[in-house]
Amino acid sequence: KNEVIEIKMLSIYREVFKFDLPDYNMTFNDQDNCRYKMEYVQSEDKFYFSDEIFNIDGKNMIATRFPDFKIDATKTGYNITLSLDCSPVDKPQENDNKATKNAIKQVEEDFFTKYSSQLAYFKRHLFASPFEKIFNLGKEGKLSLDNKVEFAFSDDSICWIIPEGDQIGVFFAINFENKTEKTIAKLILTEMEVAKKHVQNPPSVMKTLDDKIPDILAKNFNSERVKAKYSNGIIAFTLFKRHYAENLERSATMFSQFRQYLKYHIHASMTYLHGRMRRRVGQLQKTNNQAKFEEEGKKTYRSLKGKNVEVNVGGEEEKGPKSLLKK
């Protein structure tokens, strides 16, 4: 659920309907730097929503998941524009009594709460739609290379799906610019290969070297994305019907959110390491503050032979055997 979309749509409702504004628009980005624009036009009594990540099977996804939204002419700079008819929502009149006004306001609140909650899942449904389409074909036994797809979640996150025979190959290009993120991602991806030994009937997981392209990808795709180099290479999953047929929607969600899953654990690891570093520094500072330093001047120590030896602490160096005890 993308809470950014839900919060922004509700904020537009509060601005437009509570203060009776004629037109209103808002542009914003979510956590993955995907850009959105929301707009209300009073003359048309419509609410517009635009998104930059319209991909495979999007129209079918909208018809299934968002039946009350209509695909409108695409706004400049975006890939898809959805509109929602707001005419069912009445506005309170001046001569209405208090009970009528409260009832109308409650209808408005319910209307926008319902559709803002729906739009909050828009990104999940859009990213999951290619996986759901392929998984449904696999469930029906209709997998074919004709259904192979290539798409981008973002500028640095590419996915390929290759259905063939009774199996589905899912490939993710992993690319990070930050040196620390690269290192932690390498550890996590390596651990994923090892972890399958402890799971019953897991899908095959294989990580390629940073500069090597899987043969099946090079064979089926000839795009620049396949030929590009990625900081952490490409990770491949091989799925059979038993891996997705029982819980198709959950499987699609997990693969569509793989990039976010990886980023979450990378930043969680970084937060944990930074926390340990701060605690260690704090302990050293505490030890340093509790340390007692000897005052300068002459002090008497007892030697191994039981004799008292006078030492000048913090003063000029002394010559002779007494200086051996000086620290």
mmCIF file of C-alpha atoms in Angstrom:
data_model
loop_
_atom_site.group_PDB
_atom_site.id
_atom_site.type_symbol
_atom_site.label_atom_id
_atom_site.label_comp_id
_atom_site.label_asym_id
_atom_site.label_seq_id
_atom_site.Cartn_x
_atom_site.Cartn_y
_atom_site.Cartn_z
ATOM 1 C CA LYS A 1 0.000 0.000 0.000
ATOM 2 C CA ASN A 2 1.387 3.375 -1.045
ATOM 3 C CA GLU A 3 0.365 5.669 1.795
ATOM 4 C CA VAL A 4 1.794 8.716 -0.015
ATOM 5 C CA ILE A 5 -0.984 8.528 -2.660
ATOM 6 C CA GLU A 6 -3.698 7.976 -0.059
ATOM 7 C CA ILE A 7 -2.566 10.932 2.059
ATOM 8 C CA LYS A 8 -2.210 13.257 -0.942
ATOM 9 C CA MET A 9 -5.665 12.425 -2.331
ATOM 10 C CA LEU A 10 -7.305 12.989 1.051
ATOM 11 C CA SER A 11 -5.452 16.295 1.387
ATOM 12 C CA ILE A 12 -6.847 17.409 -2.002
ATOM 13 C CA TYR A 13 -10.348 16.476 -0.835
ATOM 14 C CA ARG A 14 -9.946 18.570 2.306
ATOM 15 C CA GLU A 15 -8.653 21.532 0.313
ATOM 16 C CA VAL A 16 -11.146 21.404 -2.577
ATOM 17 C CA PHE A 17 -14.424 20.308 -1.020
ATOM 18 C CA LYS A 18 -14.106 21.900 2.386
ATOM 19 C CA PHE A 19 -12.972 25.276 1.031
ATOM 20 C CA ASP A 20 -14.908 25.061 -2.279
ATOM 21 C CA LEU A 21 -11.897 25.685 -4.538
ATOM 22 C CA PRO A 22 -12.619 25.725 -8.314
ATOM 23 C CA ASP A 23 -9.471 23.880 -9.486
ATOM 24 C CA TYR A 24 -6.572 22.227 -7.728
ATOM 25 C CA ASN A 25 -3.487 20.218 -8.749
ATOM 26 C CA MET A 26 -0.574 18.626 -6.973
ATOM 27 C CA THR A 27 2.638 16.982 -8.223
ATOM 28 C CA PHE A 28 4.721 14.745 -5.953
ATOM 29 C CA ASN A 29 7.107 11.775 -5.839
ATOM 30 C CA ASP A 30 6.878 8.607 -3.783
ATOM 31 C CA GLN A 31 9.642 6.687 -1.976
ATOM 32 C CA ASP A 32 10.945 5.159 -5.228
ATOM 33 C CA ASN A 33 11.071 8.518 -7.009
ATOM 34 C CA CYS A 34 8.053 7.744 -9.221
ATOM 35 C CA ARG A 35 6.262 10.952 -10.140
ATOM 36 C CA TYR A 36 2.523 11.482 -9.758
ATOM 37 C CA LYS A 37 0.132 14.309 -10.502
ATOM 38 C CA MET A 38 -3.342 14.730 -9.020
ATOM 39 C CA GLU A 39 -5.750 17.315 -10.364
ATOM 40 C CA TYR A 40 -9.362 18.349 -9.713
ATOM 41 C CA VAL A 41 -11.277 20.325 -12.362
ATOM 42 C CA GLN A 42 -14.578 21.723 -11.110
ATOM 43 C CA SER A 43 -15.930 22.568 -14.583
ATOM 44 C CA GLU A 44 -15.690 18.859 -15.510
ATOM 45 C CA ASP A 45 -16.360 17.621 -11.973
ATOM 46 C CA LYS A 46 -13.559 15.081 -12.425
ATOM 47 C CA PHE A 47 -10.540 14.031 -10.462
ATOM 48 C CA TYR A 48 -7.430 13.146 -12.513
ATOM 49 C CA PHE A 49 -4.584 10.866 -11.523
ATOM 50 C CA SER A 50 -1.434 10.422 -13.665
ATOM 51 C CA ASP A 51 1.467 7.984 -13.258
ATOM 52 C CA GLU A 52 4.814 7.451 -15.026
ATOM 53 C CA ILE A 53 5.041 3.665 -14.688
ATOM 54 C CA PHE A 54 2.364 2.310 -16.995
ATOM 55 C CA ASN A 55 3.533 -1.070 -18.289
ATOM 56 C CA ILE A 56 2.440 -4.481 -19.490
ATOM 57 C CA ASP A 57 -1.201 -5.510 -19.075
ATOM 58 C CA GLY A 58 -2.018 -2.125 -17.535
ATOM 59 C CA LYS A 59 -5.388 -1.694 -19.260
ATOM 60 C CA ASN A 60 -6.611 -5.078 -18.093
ATOM 61 C CA MET A 61 -5.366 -4.314 -14.591
ATOM 62 C CA ILE A 62 -7.286 -1.016 -14.499
ATOM 63 C CA ALA A 63 -10.466 -2.636 -15.821
ATOM 64 C CA THR A 64 -10.214 -5.335 -13.149
ATOM 65 C CA ARG A 65 -8.919 -3.392 -10.148
ATOM 66 C CA PHE A 66 -10.276 0.124 -10.807
ATOM 67 C CA PRO A 67 -13.642 -0.272 -12.585
ATOM 68 C CA ASP A 68 -14.865 3.177 -11.455
ATOM 69 C CA PHE A 69 -11.866 4.950 -13.014
ATOM 70 C CA LYS A 70 -11.708 5.874 -16.681
ATOM 71 C CA ILE A 71 -8.544 6.021 -18.816
ATOM 72 C CA ASP A 72 -8.410 9.558 -20.214
ATOM 73 C CA ALA A 73 -6.154 11.320 -22.706
ATOM 74 C CA THR A 74 -2.617 11.160 -21.317
ATOM 75 C CA LYS A 75 -1.361 14.339 -19.711
ATOM 76 C CA THR A 76 1.901 15.734 -21.090
ATOM 77 C CA GLY A 77 4.921 14.229 -19.352
ATOM 78 C CA TYR A 78 3.084 11.162 -18.031
ATOM 79 C CA ASN A 79 2.281 7.668 -19.271
ATOM 80 C CA ILE A 80 -1.282 7.204 -18.054
ATOM 81 C CA THR A 81 -4.111 9.413 -16.858
ATOM 82 C CA LEU A 82 -7.083 8.123 -14.886
ATOM 83 C CA SER A 83 -10.192 10.151 -14.144
ATOM 84 C CA LEU A 84 -12.821 9.671 -11.471
ATOM 85 C CA ASP A 85 -16.329 11.126 -11.818
ATOM 86 C CA CYS A 86 -17.084 13.148 -8.687
ATOM 87 C CA SER A 87 -20.643 14.106 -9.663
ATOM 88 C CA PRO A 88 -22.184 11.610 -7.180
ATOM 89 C CA VAL A 89 -20.743 13.764 -4.417
ATOM 90 C CA ASP A 90 -23.105 16.628 -3.580
ATOM 91 C CA LYS A 91 -21.968 19.844 -1.965
ATOM 92 C CA PRO A 92 -23.940 21.315 0.944
ATOM 93 C CA GLN A 93 -26.101 24.345 0.130
ATOM 94 C CA GLU A 94 -26.436 27.465 2.258
ATOM 95 C CA ASN A 95 -30.092 26.798 3.076
ATOM 96 C CA ASP A 96 -29.443 23.199 4.213
ATOM 97 C CA ASN A 97 -29.857 22.488 7.894
ATOM 98 C CA LYS A 98 -27.011 21.246 10.063
ATOM 99 C CA ALA A 99 -28.048 17.565 9.914
ATOM 100 C CA THR A 100 -28.200 17.619 6.098
ATOM 101 C CA LYS A 101 -24.795 19.300 5.857
ATOM 102 C CA ASN A 102 -23.243 16.746 8.200
ATOM 103 C CA ALA A 103 -24.780 13.881 6.193
ATOM 104 C CA ILE A 104 -23.394 15.302 2.922
ATOM 105 C CA LYS A 105 -19.961 15.789 4.478
ATOM 106 C CA GLN A 106 -19.985 12.183 5.669
ATOM 107 C CA VAL A 107 -20.824 10.983 2.128
ATOM 108 C CA GLU A 108 -17.925 13.074 0.786
ATOM 109 C CA GLU A 109 -15.571 11.646 3.402
ATOM 110 C CA ASP A 110 -16.600 8.046 2.637
ATOM 111 C CA PHE A 111 -16.341 8.625 -1.126
ATOM 112 C CA PHE A 112 -12.778 9.951 -1.046
ATOM 113 C CA THR A 113 -11.623 7.556 1.652
ATOM 114 C CA LYS A 114 -12.782 4.629 -0.505
ATOM 115 C CA TYR A 115 -11.037 5.769 -3.693
ATOM 116 C CA SER A 116 -7.891 7.089 -2.026
ATOM 117 C CA SER A 117 -7.487 3.659 -0.421
ATOM 118 C CA GLN A 118 -7.932 2.032 -3.846
ATOM 119 C CA LEU A 119 -5.343 4.298 -5.488
ATOM 120 C CA ALA A 120 -2.898 3.566 -2.691
ATOM 121 C CA TYR A 121 -2.604 0.060 -4.184
ATOM 122 C CA PHE A 122 -2.235 1.309 -7.758
ATOM 123 C CA LYS A 123 1.529 0.837 -7.895
ATOM 124 C CA ARG A 124 1.327 -2.652 -6.397
ATOM 125 C CA HIS A 125 -1.318 -3.727 -8.916
ATOM 126 C CA LEU A 126 0.562 -2.168 -11.830
ATOM 127 C CA PHE A 127 3.903 -3.783 -10.992
ATOM 128 C CA ALA A 128 2.268 -7.120 -10.177
ATOM 129 C CA SER A 129 0.148 -7.242 -13.361
ATOM 130 C CA PRO A 130 2.893 -8.747 -15.616
ATOM 131 C CA PHE A 131 3.559 -11.471 -13.033
ATOM 132 C CA GLU A 132 -0.140 -12.198 -12.529
ATOM 133 C CA LYS A 133 -0.632 -12.459 -16.296
ATOM 134 C CA ILE A 134 2.238 -14.952 -16.738
ATOM 135 C CA PHE A 135 1.343 -16.916 -13.597
ATOM 136 C CA ASN A 136 -2.254 -17.289 -14.782
ATOM 137 C CA LEU A 137 -1.011 -18.627 -18.116
ATOM 138 C CA GLY A 138 1.208 -21.086 -16.251
ATOM 139 C CA LYS A 139 -1.690 -22.169 -14.062
ATOM 140 C CA GLU A 140 -3.710 -22.891 -17.217
ATOM 141 C CA GLY A 141 -0.769 -24.676 -18.886
ATOM 142 C CA LYS A 142 -0.447 -22.089 -21.685
ATOM 143 C CA LEU A 143 3.134 -20.868 -21.183
ATOM 144 C CA SER A 144 4.893 -19.757 -24.342
ATOM 145 C CA LEU A 145 7.940 -17.713 -25.326
ATOM 146 C CA ASP A 146 5.524 -15.382 -27.101
ATOM 147 C CA ASN A 147 4.569 -14.080 -23.653
ATOM 148 C CA LYS A 148 8.090 -13.051 -22.618
ATOM 149 C CA VAL A 149 8.291 -9.495 -21.268
ATOM 150 C CA GLU A 150 10.890 -6.875 -20.399
ATOM 151 C CA PHE A 151 10.083 -3.833 -18.296
ATOM 152 C CA ALA A 152 11.594 -1.347 -15.849
ATOM 153 C CA PHE A 153 10.442 -0.716 -12.299
ATOM 154 C CA SER A 154 12.634 2.402 -12.259
ATOM 155 C CA ASP A 155 15.702 3.789 -14.037
ATOM 156 C CA ASP A 156 18.035 1.360 -12.267
ATOM 157 C CA SER A 157 15.734 -1.655 -11.772
ATOM 158 C CA ILE A 158 14.990 -3.872 -14.790
ATOM 159 C CA CYS A 159 13.022 -7.131 -14.904
ATOM 160 C CA TRP A 160 12.670 -9.851 -17.531
ATOM 161 C CA ILE A 161 10.112 -12.695 -17.452
ATOM 162 C CA ILE A 162 10.682 -15.662 -19.776
ATOM 163 C CA PRO A 163 8.015 -18.422 -19.757
ATOM 164 C CA GLU A 164 9.092 -21.623 -21.480
ATOM 165 C CA GLY A 165 7.760 -25.167 -21.235
ATOM 166 C CA ASP A 166 6.569 -25.758 -17.685
ATOM 167 C CA GLN A 167 8.801 -23.172 -16.041
ATOM 168 C CA ILE A 168 9.036 -19.391 -15.691
ATOM 169 C CA GLY A 169 12.342 -17.537 -15.503
ATOM 170 C CA VAL A 170 12.324 -14.221 -13.624
ATOM 171 C CA PHE A 171 15.435 -12.041 -13.902
ATOM 172 C CA PHE A 172 16.235 -8.870 -11.959
ATOM 173 C CA ALA A 173 19.088 -6.499 -12.801
ATOM 174 C CA ILE A 174 20.535 -5.191 -9.536
ATOM 175 C CA ASN A 175 22.235 -1.820 -9.723
ATOM 176 C CA PHE A 176 23.332 0.503 -6.909
ATOM 177 C CA GLU A 177 25.516 3.604 -7.089
ATOM 178 C CA ASN A 178 26.396 3.855 -3.402
ATOM 179 C CA LYS A 179 29.491 1.794 -2.458
ATOM 180 C CA THR A 180 28.029 0.645 0.872
ATOM 181 C CA GLU A 181 24.741 -0.399 -0.770
ATOM 182 C CA LYS A 182 26.683 -2.401 -3.377
ATOM 183 C CA THR A 183 28.594 -4.292 -0.680
ATOM 184 C CA ILE A 184 25.549 -5.114 1.464
ATOM 185 C CA ALA A 185 23.491 -6.075 -1.626
ATOM 186 C CA LYS A 186 26.242 -8.507 -2.629
ATOM 187 C CA LEU A 187 26.080 -10.167 0.802
ATOM 188 C CA ILE A 188 22.270 -10.412 0.743
ATOM 189 C CA LEU A 189 22.145 -11.865 -2.779
ATOM 190 C CA THR A 190 24.838 -14.415 -1.918
ATOM 191 C CA GLU A 191 22.900 -15.371 1.213
ATOM 192 C CA MET A 192 19.757 -15.919 -0.882
ATOM 193 C CA GLU A 193 21.582 -18.536 -2.943
ATOM 194 C CA VAL A 194 22.768 -20.303 0.221
ATOM 195 C CA ALA A 195 19.442 -20.016 2.096
ATOM 196 C CA LYS A 196 17.561 -22.251 -0.380
ATOM 197 C CA LYS A 197 19.366 -25.248 1.185
ATOM 198 C CA HIS A 198 17.242 -24.712 4.305
ATOM 199 C CA VAL A 199 13.878 -24.356 2.496
ATOM 200 C CA GLN A 200 11.715 -27.222 1.278
ATOM 201 C CA ASN A 201 11.100 -27.189 -2.515
ATOM 202 C CA PRO A 202 12.459 -23.664 -3.087
ATOM 203 C CA PRO A 203 12.678 -22.028 -6.533
ATOM 204 C CA SER A 204 16.088 -22.121 -8.157
ATOM 205 C CA VAL A 205 18.114 -18.972 -7.368
ATOM 206 C CA MET A 206 21.222 -18.078 -9.339
ATOM 207 C CA LYS A 207 23.307 -14.901 -9.263
ATOM 208 C CA THR A 208 25.441 -14.044 -12.279
ATOM 209 C CA LEU A 209 28.765 -12.243 -12.172
ATOM 210 C CA ASP A 210 28.689 -8.477 -12.559
ATOM 211 C CA ASP A 211 29.791 -8.511 -16.212
ATOM 212 C CA LYS A 212 28.149 -11.743 -17.393
ATOM 213 C CA ILE A 213 24.790 -11.975 -19.160
ATOM 214 C CA PRO A 214 22.718 -15.163 -18.684
ATOM 215 C CA ASP A 215 22.592 -17.108 -21.958
ATOM 216 C CA ILE A 216 18.795 -17.315 -21.935
ATOM 217 C CA LEU A 217 18.527 -13.527 -21.665
ATOM 218 C CA ALA A 218 20.983 -12.905 -24.495
ATOM 219 C CA LYS A 219 19.092 -15.446 -26.609
ATOM 220 C CA ASN A 220 15.622 -13.957 -26.091
ATOM 221 C CA PHE A 221 16.324 -10.224 -25.833
ATOM 222 C CA ASN A 222 18.567 -7.934 -27.831
ATOM 223 C CA SER A 223 17.950 -4.637 -26.025
ATOM 224 C CA GLU A 224 20.481 -2.242 -24.552
ATOM 225 C CA ARG A 225 19.207 -3.131 -21.083
ATOM 226 C CA VAL A 226 20.445 -6.702 -21.466
ATOM 227 C CA LYS A 227 23.865 -5.553 -22.665
ATOM 228 C CA ALA A 228 24.287 -2.971 -19.901
ATOM 229 C CA LYS A 229 26.518 -3.586 -16.885
ATOM 230 C CA TYR A 230 25.001 -3.635 -13.407
ATOM 231 C CA SER A 231 26.825 -3.133 -10.109
ATOM 232 C CA ASN A 232 25.570 -6.404 -8.607
ATOM 233 C CA GLY A 233 24.865 -8.369 -11.758
ATOM 234 C CA ILE A 234 21.600 -10.205 -12.450
ATOM 235 C CA ILE A 235 19.752 -12.566 -10.127
ATOM 236 C CA ALA A 236 17.568 -15.265 -11.689
ATOM 237 C CA PHE A 237 14.641 -17.254 -10.230
ATOM 238 C CA THR A 238 13.284 -20.379 -11.908
ATOM 239 C CA LEU A 239 9.666 -21.091 -10.967
ATOM 240 C CA PHE A 240 7.471 -24.125 -11.485
ATOM 241 C CA LYS A 241 3.708 -24.376 -11.057
ATOM 242 C CA ARG A 242 4.003 -25.524 -7.447
ATOM 243 C CA HIS A 243 5.733 -22.244 -6.540
ATOM 244 C CA TYR A 244 2.904 -19.875 -7.509
ATOM 245 C CA ALA A 245 -0.333 -21.773 -8.306
ATOM 246 C CA GLU A 246 -1.660 -22.052 -4.736
ATOM 247 C CA ASN A 247 -1.213 -18.385 -3.829
ATOM 248 C CA LEU A 248 -0.842 -16.546 -7.112
ATOM 249 C CA GLU A 249 -1.547 -13.025 -5.837
ATOM 250 C CA ARG A 250 0.938 -13.283 -2.992
ATOM 251 C CA SER A 251 3.625 -14.644 -5.320
ATOM 252 C CA ALA A 252 3.056 -11.763 -7.740
ATOM 253 C CA THR A 253 3.257 -9.258 -4.873
ATOM 254 C CA MET A 254 6.538 -10.690 -3.610
ATOM 255 C CA PHE A 255 8.209 -10.534 -7.024
ATOM 256 C CA SER A 256 6.813 -7.093 -7.830
ATOM 257 C CA GLN A 257 8.200 -5.797 -4.517
ATOM 258 C CA PHE A 258 11.579 -7.561 -4.771
ATOM 259 C CA ARG A 259 13.463 -4.307 -5.365
ATOM 260 C CA GLN A 260 11.800 -2.645 -2.357
ATOM 261 C CA TYR A 261 12.484 -5.765 -0.281
ATOM 262 C CA LEU A 262 16.158 -5.590 -1.160
ATOM 263 C CA LYS A 263 16.405 -1.852 -0.467
ATOM 264 C CA TYR A 264 14.627 -2.249 2.862
ATOM 265 C CA HIS A 265 17.096 -4.868 4.118
ATOM 266 C CA ILE A 266 20.081 -2.902 2.823
ATOM 267 C CA HIS A 267 19.031 0.220 4.704
ATOM 268 C CA ALA A 268 18.050 -1.818 7.762
ATOM 269 C CA SER A 269 21.556 -3.325 7.781
ATOM 270 C CA MET A 270 23.112 0.122 7.389
ATOM 271 C CA THR A 271 21.013 1.446 10.264
ATOM 272 C CA TYR A 272 22.067 -1.493 12.455
ATOM 273 C CA LEU A 273 25.765 -0.977 11.650
ATOM 274 C CA HIS A 274 25.549 2.767 12.269
ATOM 275 C CA GLY A 275 23.814 2.081 15.575
ATOM 276 C CA ARG A 276 26.613 -0.257 16.661
ATOM 277 C CA MET A 277 29.235 2.304 15.632
ATOM 278 C CA ARG A 278 27.497 5.037 17.630
ATOM 279 C CA ARG A 279 27.219 2.782 20.688
ATOM 280 C CA ARG A 280 30.907 1.888 20.436
ATOM 281 C CA VAL A 281 31.939 5.527 20.186
ATOM 282 C CA GLY A 282 29.680 6.310 23.145
ATOM 283 C CA GLN A 283 31.356 3.596 25.229
ATOM 284 C CA LEU A 284 34.808 4.924 24.363
ATOM 285 C CA GLN A 285 33.763 8.458 25.290
ATOM 286 C CA LYS A 286 32.361 7.192 28.594
ATOM 287 C CA THR A 287 35.598 5.306 29.345
ATOM 288 C CA ASN A 288 37.637 8.373 28.468
ATOM 289 C CA ASN A 289 35.529 10.584 30.764
ATOM 290 C CA GLN A 290 35.916 8.142 33.658
ATOM 291 C CA ALA A 291 39.679 7.824 33.265
ATOM 292 C CA LYS A 292 41.810 9.384 36.065
ATOM 293 C CA PHE A 293 45.096 10.917 34.992
ATOM 294 C CA GLU A 294 47.996 11.214 37.455
ATOM 295 C CA GLU A 295 48.957 14.668 38.532
ATOM 296 C CA GLU A 296 52.375 15.944 37.528
ATOM 297 C CA GLY A 297 55.135 16.005 40.120
ATOM 298 C CA LYS A 298 57.364 13.624 42.044
ATOM 299 C CA LYS A 299 55.855 10.373 43.266
ATOM 300 C CA THR A 300 57.273 7.435 45.185
ATOM 301 C CA TYR A 301 56.834 3.863 43.935
ATOM 302 C CA ARG A 302 58.000 0.598 45.484
ATOM 303 C CA SER A 303 60.373 -1.376 43.269
ATOM 304 C CA LEU A 304 60.515 -5.169 42.883
ATOM 305 C CA LYS A 305 63.301 -5.283 45.502
ATOM 306 C CA GLY A 306 61.120 -3.499 48.033
ATOM 307 C CA LYS A 307 62.921 -0.172 47.835
ATOM 308 C CA ASN A 308 61.149 3.152 47.478
ATOM 309 C CA VAL A 309 61.947 4.846 44.184
ATOM 310 C CA GLU A 310 61.072 8.468 43.496
ATOM 311 C CA VAL A 311 59.763 9.246 40.006
ATOM 312 C CA ASN A 312 59.067 12.651 38.467
ATOM 313 C CA VAL A 313 55.655 12.169 36.735
ATOM 314 C CA GLY A 314 55.101 14.528 33.813
ATOM 315 C CA GLY A 315 58.355 16.357 34.422
ATOM 316 C CA GLU A 316 61.648 16.421 32.578
ATOM 317 C CA GLU A 317 63.325 13.099 31.837
ATOM 318 C CA GLU A 318 65.709 11.863 34.474
ATOM 319 C CA LYS A 319 68.919 10.080 33.812
ATOM 320 C CA GLY A 320 69.969 6.863 35.466
ATOM 321 C CA PRO A 321 68.105 3.770 36.658
ATOM 322 C CA LYS A 322 65.218 5.778 38.239
ATOM 323 C CA SER A 323 64.062 6.822 34.784
ATOM 324 C CA LEU A 324 63.258 3.219 33.895
ATOM 325 C CA LEU A 325 60.109 3.354 36.026
ATOM 326 C CA LYS A 326 58.835 6.507 34.428
ATOM 327 C CA LYS A 327 55.820 6.111 32.182
#
